[in-house]
Amino acid sequence: MLTLSQALHDQIVAHARADHPDEACGVVAGPEGTGRPERFVPMLNAARSPTFYEFDSGDLLKLYREMDDRDEEPVIIYHSHTATEAYPSRTDISYANEPGAHYVLVSTADADGEGPFQFRSFRIVDGVITEEDVMIGS
């Protein structure tokens, strides 16, 4: 189960909304070994694409060095889908190289603002997708 604060949930959704129609992406870091998402780190989608996301390699290297210096790890790796449901694509699965992370997907397919966006979390280990419950706290 993924447990995160309302504030983190809202930051992820706001980033997905702001970058629409392109996919948004980012990380929520937390203290190593705790599984606790704490620090919201929105990233630039270097692909600038509505159907694909790619972390900028320089930004990603900087982030991993920063997390290492702070004894953090990526607890959540998130991105948005702009035209499809919030479910990992084959490309998403191939890029999932953090077996301990929660992979959060937000669908902005309903971008008219009339309905809530899908916000779902998955574990992806060795190509196997397992959806998990999301609990939003205070």
Coordinates of N, CA, C and O in Angstrom, one line a residue:
M1 N 0.8 -1.2 0.0 CA 0.0 0.0 0.0 C 0.9 1.2 0.0 O 1.9 1.3 0.7
L2 N 0.5 2.2 -0.8 CA 1.2 3.5 -0.8 C 0.4 4.5 0.1 O -0.8 4.6 0.0
T3 N 1.1 5.0 1.1 CA 0.5 6.1 2.0 C 1.2 7.4 1.7 O 2.5 7.4 1.7
L4 N 0.5 8.4 1.4 CA 1.1 9.7 1.2 C 0.2 10.8 1.7 O -1.0 10.6 1.9
S5 N 0.8 12.0 1.9 CA 0.0 13.1 2.4 C -0.9 13.7 1.3 O -0.6 13.5 0.1
Q6 N -2.0 14.4 1.8 CA -2.8 15.1 0.8 C -2.0 16.1 0.0 O -2.2 16.3 -1.2
A7 N -1.1 16.8 0.7 CA -0.3 17.8 0.0 C 0.6 17.2 -1.1 O 0.6 17.8 -2.2
L8 N 1.2 16.0 -0.9 CA 2.0 15.4 -1.9 C 1.1 14.9 -3.1 O 1.4 15.1 -4.3
H9 N -0.1 14.3 -2.7 CA -1.0 13.9 -3.8 C -1.4 15.1 -4.6 O -1.4 15.1 -5.9
D10 N -1.7 16.2 -4.0 CA -2.2 17.4 -4.7 C -1.0 18.0 -5.6 O -1.3 18.5 -6.7
Q11 N 0.2 17.9 -5.1 CA 1.3 18.4 -5.9 C 1.5 17.6 -7.1 O 1.8 18.1 -8.2
I12 N 1.4 16.3 -7.0 CA 1.6 15.4 -8.2 C 0.5 15.7 -9.2 O 0.7 15.8 -10.4
V13 N -0.8 15.8 -8.7 CA -1.9 16.0 -9.6 C -1.7 17.4 -10.3 O -2.0 17.6 -11.5
A14 N -1.3 18.4 -9.5 CA -1.2 19.8 -10.1 C -0.1 19.8 -11.1 O -0.2 20.4 -12.2
H15 N 1.0 19.0 -10.9 CA 2.1 18.9 -11.9 C 1.5 18.3 -13.2 O 1.8 18.7 -14.3
A16 N 0.8 17.2 -13.1 CA 0.2 16.5 -14.2 C -0.7 17.5 -15.0 O -0.7 17.5 -16.2
R17 N -1.5 18.2 -14.3 CA -2.4 19.2 -14.9 C -1.7 20.3 -15.6 O -2.0 20.7 -16.7
A18 N -0.6 20.8 -15.0 CA 0.1 21.9 -15.5 C 0.9 21.6 -16.8 O 1.0 22.4 -17.7
D19 N 1.4 20.3 -16.9 CA 2.2 19.9 -18.1 C 1.3 19.4 -19.2 O 1.8 19.2 -20.3
H20 N 0.0 19.1 -18.9 CA -0.9 18.6 -20.0 C -0.9 19.6 -21.1 O -1.0 20.8 -20.8
P21 N -0.8 19.3 -22.4 CA -1.0 17.9 -22.9 C 0.2 17.0 -22.9 O 0.1 15.9 -23.4
D22 N 1.3 17.5 -22.5 CA 2.5 16.7 -22.4 C 2.5 15.9 -21.1 O 1.8 16.3 -20.1
E23 N 3.1 14.7 -21.1 CA 3.2 13.9 -19.9 C 4.1 14.6 -18.9 O 5.2 15.2 -19.2
A24 N 3.7 14.6 -17.6 CA 4.5 15.1 -16.5 C 5.3 14.0 -15.9 O 4.8 12.8 -16.0
C25 N 6.4 14.3 -15.2 CA 7.1 13.2 -14.5 C 7.9 13.8 -13.4 O 8.2 15.0 -13.3
G26 N 8.2 12.9 -12.4 CA 8.9 13.4 -11.2 C 9.1 12.3 -10.2 O 8.8 11.1 -10.5
V27 N 9.6 12.6 -9.1 CA 10.0 11.7 -8.0 C 9.6 12.3 -6.7 O 9.5 13.5 -6.5
V28 N 9.2 11.4 -5.8 CA 9.0 11.9 -4.4 C 10.0 11.1 -3.6 O 10.0 9.8 -3.5
A29 N 11.0 11.8 -3.0 CA 12.1 11.1 -2.3 C 11.7 11.0 -0.8 O 10.8 11.7 -0.3
G30 N 12.3 10.0 -0.2 CA 12.1 9.9 1.3 C 13.3 9.3 1.9 O 14.2 8.8 1.2
P31 N 13.4 9.3 3.3 CA 14.5 8.8 4.0 C 14.8 7.3 3.6 O 13.8 6.5 3.6
E32 N 16.0 6.9 3.3 CA 16.4 5.6 3.0 C 15.8 4.6 3.9 O 15.9 4.7 5.2
G33 N 15.2 3.5 3.4 CA 14.7 2.4 4.2 C 13.4 2.6 4.9 O 12.9 1.7 5.6
T34 N 12.8 3.8 4.8 CA 11.5 4.0 5.5 C 10.3 3.8 4.6 O 9.2 3.6 5.2
G35 N 10.4 4.0 3.3 CA 9.2 3.9 2.5 C 8.3 5.1 2.6 O 7.2 5.0 2.2
R36 N 8.8 6.1 3.2 CA 8.0 7.3 3.5 C 8.2 8.4 2.5 O 9.3 9.0 2.5
P37 N 7.2 8.7 1.6 CA 7.4 9.8 0.7 C 7.4 11.1 1.3 O 6.4 11.4 2.1
E38 N 8.4 12.0 1.1 CA 8.4 13.3 1.8 C 8.7 14.5 0.9 O 8.1 15.5 1.1
R39 N 9.7 14.3 0.0 CA 10.2 15.5 -0.7 C 9.8 15.4 -2.2 O 10.3 14.6 -2.9
F40 N 8.9 16.3 -2.6 CA 8.4 16.4 -4.0 C 9.4 17.0 -4.9 O 9.9 18.0 -4.6
V41 N 9.8 16.2 -6.0 CA 10.8 16.7 -6.9 C 10.2 16.6 -8.3 O 10.4 15.6 -9.0
P42 N 9.5 17.6 -8.8 CA 9.0 17.6 -10.2 C 10.2 17.6 -11.1 O 11.2 18.3 -10.9
M43 N 10.1 16.9 -12.2 CA 11.2 16.8 -13.2 C 10.7 17.3 -14.5 O 9.5 17.3 -14.8
L44 N 11.6 17.7 -15.4 CA 11.2 18.1 -16.8 C 11.1 16.8 -17.6 O 12.0 15.9 -17.6
N45 N 10.0 16.8 -18.4 CA 9.9 15.7 -19.4 C 10.8 16.1 -20.6 O 10.4 16.9 -21.4
A46 N 12.0 15.5 -20.7 CA 12.9 15.9 -21.7 C 12.3 15.5 -23.1 O 12.7 16.1 -24.1
A47 N 11.4 14.6 -23.2 CA 10.8 14.2 -24.5 C 9.8 15.2 -24.9 O 9.4 15.3 -26.1
R48 N 9.2 16.0 -24.0 CA 8.1 17.0 -24.2 C 7.1 16.4 -25.2 O 6.8 16.9 -26.2
S49 N 6.6 15.3 -24.7 CA 5.7 14.5 -25.6 C 4.3 14.2 -24.8 O 4.4 13.9 -23.6
P50 N 3.2 14.1 -25.5 CA 2.0 13.7 -24.9 C 1.8 12.2 -24.8 O 0.9 11.7 -24.1
T51 N 2.8 11.4 -25.3 CA 2.6 10.0 -25.3 C 3.8 9.3 -24.6 O 3.9 8.1 -24.6
F52 N 4.8 10.0 -24.1 CA 6.0 9.4 -23.7 C 6.7 10.4 -22.7 O 6.6 11.6 -22.9
Y53 N 7.4 9.8 -21.7 CA 8.2 10.7 -20.8 C 9.6 10.2 -20.7 O 9.8 9.0 -20.9
E54 N 10.5 11.1 -20.5 CA 11.9 10.7 -20.3 C 12.5 11.8 -19.4 O 12.4 13.0 -19.6
F55 N 13.1 11.3 -18.3 CA 13.9 12.1 -17.5 C 15.1 12.6 -18.2 O 15.8 11.9 -18.9
D56 N 15.4 13.9 -18.0 CA 16.7 14.4 -18.6 C 17.8 13.8 -17.8 O 17.8 13.7 -16.6
S57 N 18.8 13.2 -18.5 CA 19.8 12.4 -17.9 C 20.7 13.2 -16.9 O 21.0 12.8 -15.8
G58 N 20.9 14.5 -17.3 CA 21.7 15.4 -16.3 C 20.9 15.7 -15.1 O 21.5 15.6 -14.0
D59 N 19.6 16.0 -15.2 CA 18.7 16.2 -14.1 C 18.6 15.0 -13.2 O 18.6 15.1 -12.0
L60 N 18.5 13.8 -13.8 CA 18.4 12.6 -13.1 C 19.7 12.3 -12.3 O 19.6 11.9 -11.1
L61 N 20.8 12.5 -12.9 CA 22.1 12.3 -12.2 C 22.2 13.2 -11.0 O 22.6 12.8 -9.9
K62 N 21.8 14.5 -11.2 CA 21.9 15.5 -10.1 C 21.0 15.0 -9.0 O 21.3 15.1 -7.8
L63 N 19.7 14.6 -9.4 CA 18.8 14.1 -8.3 C 19.3 13.0 -7.5 O 19.3 12.9 -6.3
Y64 N 19.9 12.0 -8.2 CA 20.4 10.8 -7.5 C 21.6 11.2 -6.6 O 21.7 10.6 -5.5
R65 N 22.4 12.1 -7.0 CA 23.5 12.6 -6.2 C 23.0 13.3 -4.9 O 23.5 13.1 -3.8
E66 N 22.0 14.1 -5.2 CA 21.3 14.9 -4.1 C 20.7 13.9 -3.1 O 20.8 14.1 -1.9
M67 N 20.0 12.9 -3.6 CA 19.3 11.9 -2.7 C 20.4 11.2 -1.9 O 20.2 10.9 -0.7
D68 N 21.5 10.8 -2.6 CA 22.6 10.1 -1.9 C 23.2 11.0 -0.8 O 23.4 10.5 0.3
D69 N 23.4 12.3 -1.0 CA 23.9 13.2 0.0 C 22.9 13.3 1.2 O 23.4 13.6 2.3
R70 N 21.6 13.2 0.9 CA 20.6 13.4 2.0 C 20.2 12.1 2.6 O 19.2 12.0 3.3
D71 N 20.8 10.9 2.2 CA 20.4 9.6 2.6 C 18.9 9.3 2.3 O 18.1 8.9 3.1
E72 N 18.6 9.7 1.1 CA 17.2 9.5 0.6 C 17.2 8.4 -0.6 O 18.3 8.1 -1.1
E73 N 16.0 8.0 -0.9 CA 15.8 7.1 -2.0 C 14.5 7.5 -2.7 O 13.7 8.2 -2.1
P74 N 14.3 7.1 -4.0 CA 13.1 7.4 -4.7 C 12.0 6.5 -4.1 O 12.0 5.3 -4.3
V75 N 11.0 7.1 -3.4 CA 9.9 6.3 -2.9 C 8.8 6.2 -3.9 O 8.2 5.2 -4.1
I76 N 8.5 7.3 -4.6 CA 7.5 7.4 -5.6 C 8.2 7.9 -6.9 O 8.9 8.9 -6.9
I77 N 7.9 7.2 -8.0 CA 8.3 7.7 -9.3 C 7.0 7.9 -10.1 O 6.2 6.9 -10.2
Y78 N 6.7 9.1 -10.5 CA 5.3 9.3 -11.0 C 5.4 9.9 -12.4 O 6.4 10.5 -12.8
H79 N 4.4 9.7 -13.2 CA 4.2 10.4 -14.5 C 2.7 10.3 -14.8 O 1.9 9.7 -14.2
S80 N 2.4 11.1 -15.8 CA 1.0 11.2 -16.2 C 0.8 10.5 -17.6 O 1.7 10.4 -18.4
H81 N -0.4 10.1 -17.8 CA -0.9 9.6 -19.1 C -1.9 10.7 -19.6 O -2.8 10.9 -18.8
T82 N -1.8 11.2 -20.7 CA -2.6 12.3 -21.2 C -3.8 11.9 -22.0 O -4.8 12.6 -22.1
A83 N -3.8 10.7 -22.5 CA -4.9 10.2 -23.3 C -5.4 8.8 -23.0 O -6.4 8.3 -23.6
T84 N -4.8 8.2 -22.0 CA -5.2 6.8 -21.7 C -5.3 6.7 -20.2 O -5.0 7.6 -19.4
E85 N -5.8 5.5 -19.8 CA -6.0 5.3 -18.3 C -4.7 5.3 -17.6 O -3.6 5.1 -18.2
A86 N -4.7 5.4 -16.3 CA -3.5 5.4 -15.5 C -3.1 3.9 -15.2 O -3.4 3.3 -14.2
Y87 N -2.5 3.3 -16.2 CA -2.0 2.0 -16.1 C -0.7 1.9 -16.9 O -0.5 2.5 -18.0
P88 N 0.4 1.2 -16.3 CA 1.7 1.2 -17.0 C 1.7 0.6 -18.4 O 1.1 -0.4 -18.7
S89 N 2.3 1.3 -19.3 CA 2.5 0.9 -20.7 C 3.7 -0.1 -20.8 O 4.4 -0.2 -19.8
R90 N 3.9 -0.7 -21.9 CA 5.0 -1.5 -22.1 C 6.3 -0.7 -21.9 O 7.3 -1.2 -21.3
T91 N 6.3 0.5 -22.4 CA 7.5 1.4 -22.2 C 7.7 1.7 -20.8 O 8.9 1.6 -20.3
D92 N 6.6 2.0 -20.0 CA 6.8 2.3 -18.6 C 7.4 1.1 -17.9 O 8.3 1.2 -17.0
I93 N 7.0 -0.1 -18.2 CA 7.5 -1.3 -17.6 C 9.0 -1.5 -17.9 O 9.7 -1.8 -17.0
S94 N 9.3 -1.2 -19.1 CA 10.7 -1.4 -19.5 C 11.6 -0.4 -18.8 O 12.8 -0.7 -18.6
Y95 N 11.1 0.8 -18.4 CA 11.9 1.8 -17.7 C 11.8 1.6 -16.2 O 12.5 2.3 -15.5
A96 N 11.0 0.7 -15.7 CA 10.9 0.5 -14.2 C 12.1 -0.2 -13.6 O 12.1 -1.4 -13.6
N97 N 13.1 0.6 -13.2 CA 14.3 -0.1 -12.7 C 14.5 0.2 -11.2 O 15.6 0.0 -10.7
E98 N 13.5 0.6 -10.5 CA 13.6 0.8 -9.0 C 12.6 -0.2 -8.4 O 11.4 0.2 -8.1
P99 N 13.0 -1.4 -8.0 CA 12.0 -2.4 -7.5 C 11.4 -2.0 -6.2 O 10.3 -2.5 -5.9
G100 N 12.0 -1.1 -5.4 CA 11.4 -0.7 -4.2 C 10.5 0.5 -4.3 O 9.8 0.9 -3.3
A101 N 10.4 1.1 -5.5 CA 9.6 2.3 -5.6 C 8.1 2.0 -5.9 O 7.8 0.9 -6.5
H102 N 7.3 3.0 -5.6 CA 5.9 3.0 -6.0 C 5.8 3.7 -7.3 O 6.3 4.9 -7.4
Y103 N 5.2 3.2 -8.3 CA 5.1 3.8 -9.6 C 3.7 4.4 -9.7 O 2.7 3.6 -9.8
V104 N 3.6 5.7 -9.6 CA 2.3 6.4 -9.5 C 2.0 6.9 -10.9 O 2.8 7.5 -11.6
L105 N 0.8 6.6 -11.4 CA 0.3 7.2 -12.7 C -0.9 8.0 -12.5 O -1.8 7.6 -11.7
V106 N -0.9 9.2 -13.1 CA -2.1 10.1 -13.0 C -2.6 10.2 -14.5 O -1.8 10.5 -15.4
S107 N -3.9 10.0 -14.7 CA -4.4 10.2 -16.0 C -5.1 11.5 -16.1 O -5.9 11.8 -15.3
T108 N -4.6 12.3 -17.1 CA -5.3 13.6 -17.4 C -6.1 13.5 -18.6 O -6.4 14.6 -19.2
A109 N -6.5 12.3 -19.0 CA -7.3 12.2 -20.2 C -8.6 13.0 -20.1 O -9.1 13.5 -21.1
D110 N -9.2 13.1 -18.9 CA -10.4 13.9 -18.7 C -9.9 15.3 -18.3 O -10.1 15.8 -17.2
A111 N -9.3 16.0 -19.3 CA -8.7 17.3 -19.0 C -9.7 18.4 -19.0 O -9.3 19.6 -18.9
D112 N -11.0 18.2 -19.2 CA -11.9 19.3 -19.2 C -12.3 19.7 -17.8 O -13.0 20.7 -17.6
G113 N -11.7 19.1 -16.8 CA -11.9 19.5 -15.4 C -13.2 19.1 -14.8 O -13.5 19.4 -13.7
E114 N -14.0 18.3 -15.6 CA -15.3 17.9 -15.1 C -15.2 16.7 -14.1 O -16.1 16.5 -13.3
G115 N -14.2 15.9 -14.2 CA -14.1 14.7 -13.3 C -12.8 14.6 -12.7 O -11.8 15.3 -13.0
P116 N -12.7 13.8 -11.6 CA -11.5 13.6 -10.9 C -10.5 12.8 -11.8 O -10.9 12.0 -12.6
F117 N -9.2 13.1 -11.7 CA -8.2 12.4 -12.4 C -8.0 11.1 -11.8 O -8.1 10.9 -10.6
Q118 N -7.6 10.1 -12.6 CA -7.2 8.8 -12.0 C -5.9 8.9 -11.4 O -5.0 9.5 -12.0
F119 N -5.7 8.4 -10.2 CA -4.5 8.4 -9.4 C -4.3 7.0 -8.9 O -5.0 6.6 -8.0
R120 N -3.3 6.3 -9.5 CA -3.2 4.9 -9.2 C -1.7 4.6 -8.9 O -0.8 5.3 -9.5
S121 N -1.4 3.6 -8.1 CA -0.1 3.2 -7.8 C 0.2 1.7 -8.1 O -0.7 0.9 -7.8
F122 N 1.4 1.5 -8.5 CA 1.8 0.1 -8.9 C 3.2 -0.2 -8.4 O 4.0 0.7 -8.2
R123 N 3.4 -1.5 -8.2 CA 4.8 -2.0 -8.0 C 5.1 -2.7 -9.3 O 4.3 -3.4 -9.8
I124 N 6.3 -2.4 -9.8 CA 6.7 -3.1 -11.0 C 8.1 -3.7 -10.7 O 9.1 -3.0 -10.6
V125 N 8.1 -5.0 -10.7 CA 9.3 -5.8 -10.4 C 9.5 -6.9 -11.4 O 8.6 -7.7 -11.6
D126 N 10.7 -6.8 -12.1 CA 11.0 -7.8 -13.2 C 9.8 -7.9 -14.2 O 9.5 -9.0 -14.6
G127 N 9.3 -6.8 -14.5 CA 8.2 -6.8 -15.6 C 6.8 -7.1 -15.1 O 5.9 -7.1 -15.9
V128 N 6.7 -7.5 -13.8 CA 5.4 -7.9 -13.2 C 4.8 -6.6 -12.6 O 5.4 -6.0 -11.7
I129 N 3.5 -6.3 -13.0 CA 2.8 -5.2 -12.4 C 1.8 -5.7 -11.4 O 1.1 -6.6 -11.6
T130 N 1.9 -5.0 -10.2 CA 0.9 -5.3 -9.2 C 0.4 -3.9 -8.7 O 1.1 -3.1 -8.2
E131 N -1.0 -3.8 -8.9 CA -1.6 -2.5 -8.4 C -1.7 -2.6 -6.9 O -1.9 -3.7 -6.3
E132 N -1.6 -1.4 -6.3 CA -1.7 -1.4 -4.8 C -2.7 -0.3 -4.4 O -2.9 0.7 -5.2
D133 N -3.2 -0.4 -3.2 CA -4.1 0.6 -2.7 C -3.3 1.9 -2.4 O -2.1 1.9 -2.1
V134 N -4.0 3.0 -2.5 CA -3.4 4.3 -2.2 C -4.2 4.9 -1.0 O -5.4 5.0 -1.0
M135 N -3.5 5.2 0.1 CA -4.1 5.9 1.2 C -3.6 7.3 1.4 O -2.4 7.5 1.4
I136 N -4.5 8.2 1.3 CA -4.1 9.6 1.4 C -4.4 10.1 2.8 O -5.5 10.1 3.3
G137 N -3.3 10.6 3.5 CA -3.5 11.1 4.9 C -3.4 12.6 4.9 O -3.5 13.3 3.9
S138 N -3.2 13.1 6.1 CA -3.2 14.5 6.3 C -1.9 15.1 6.0 O -0.9 14.5 5.9

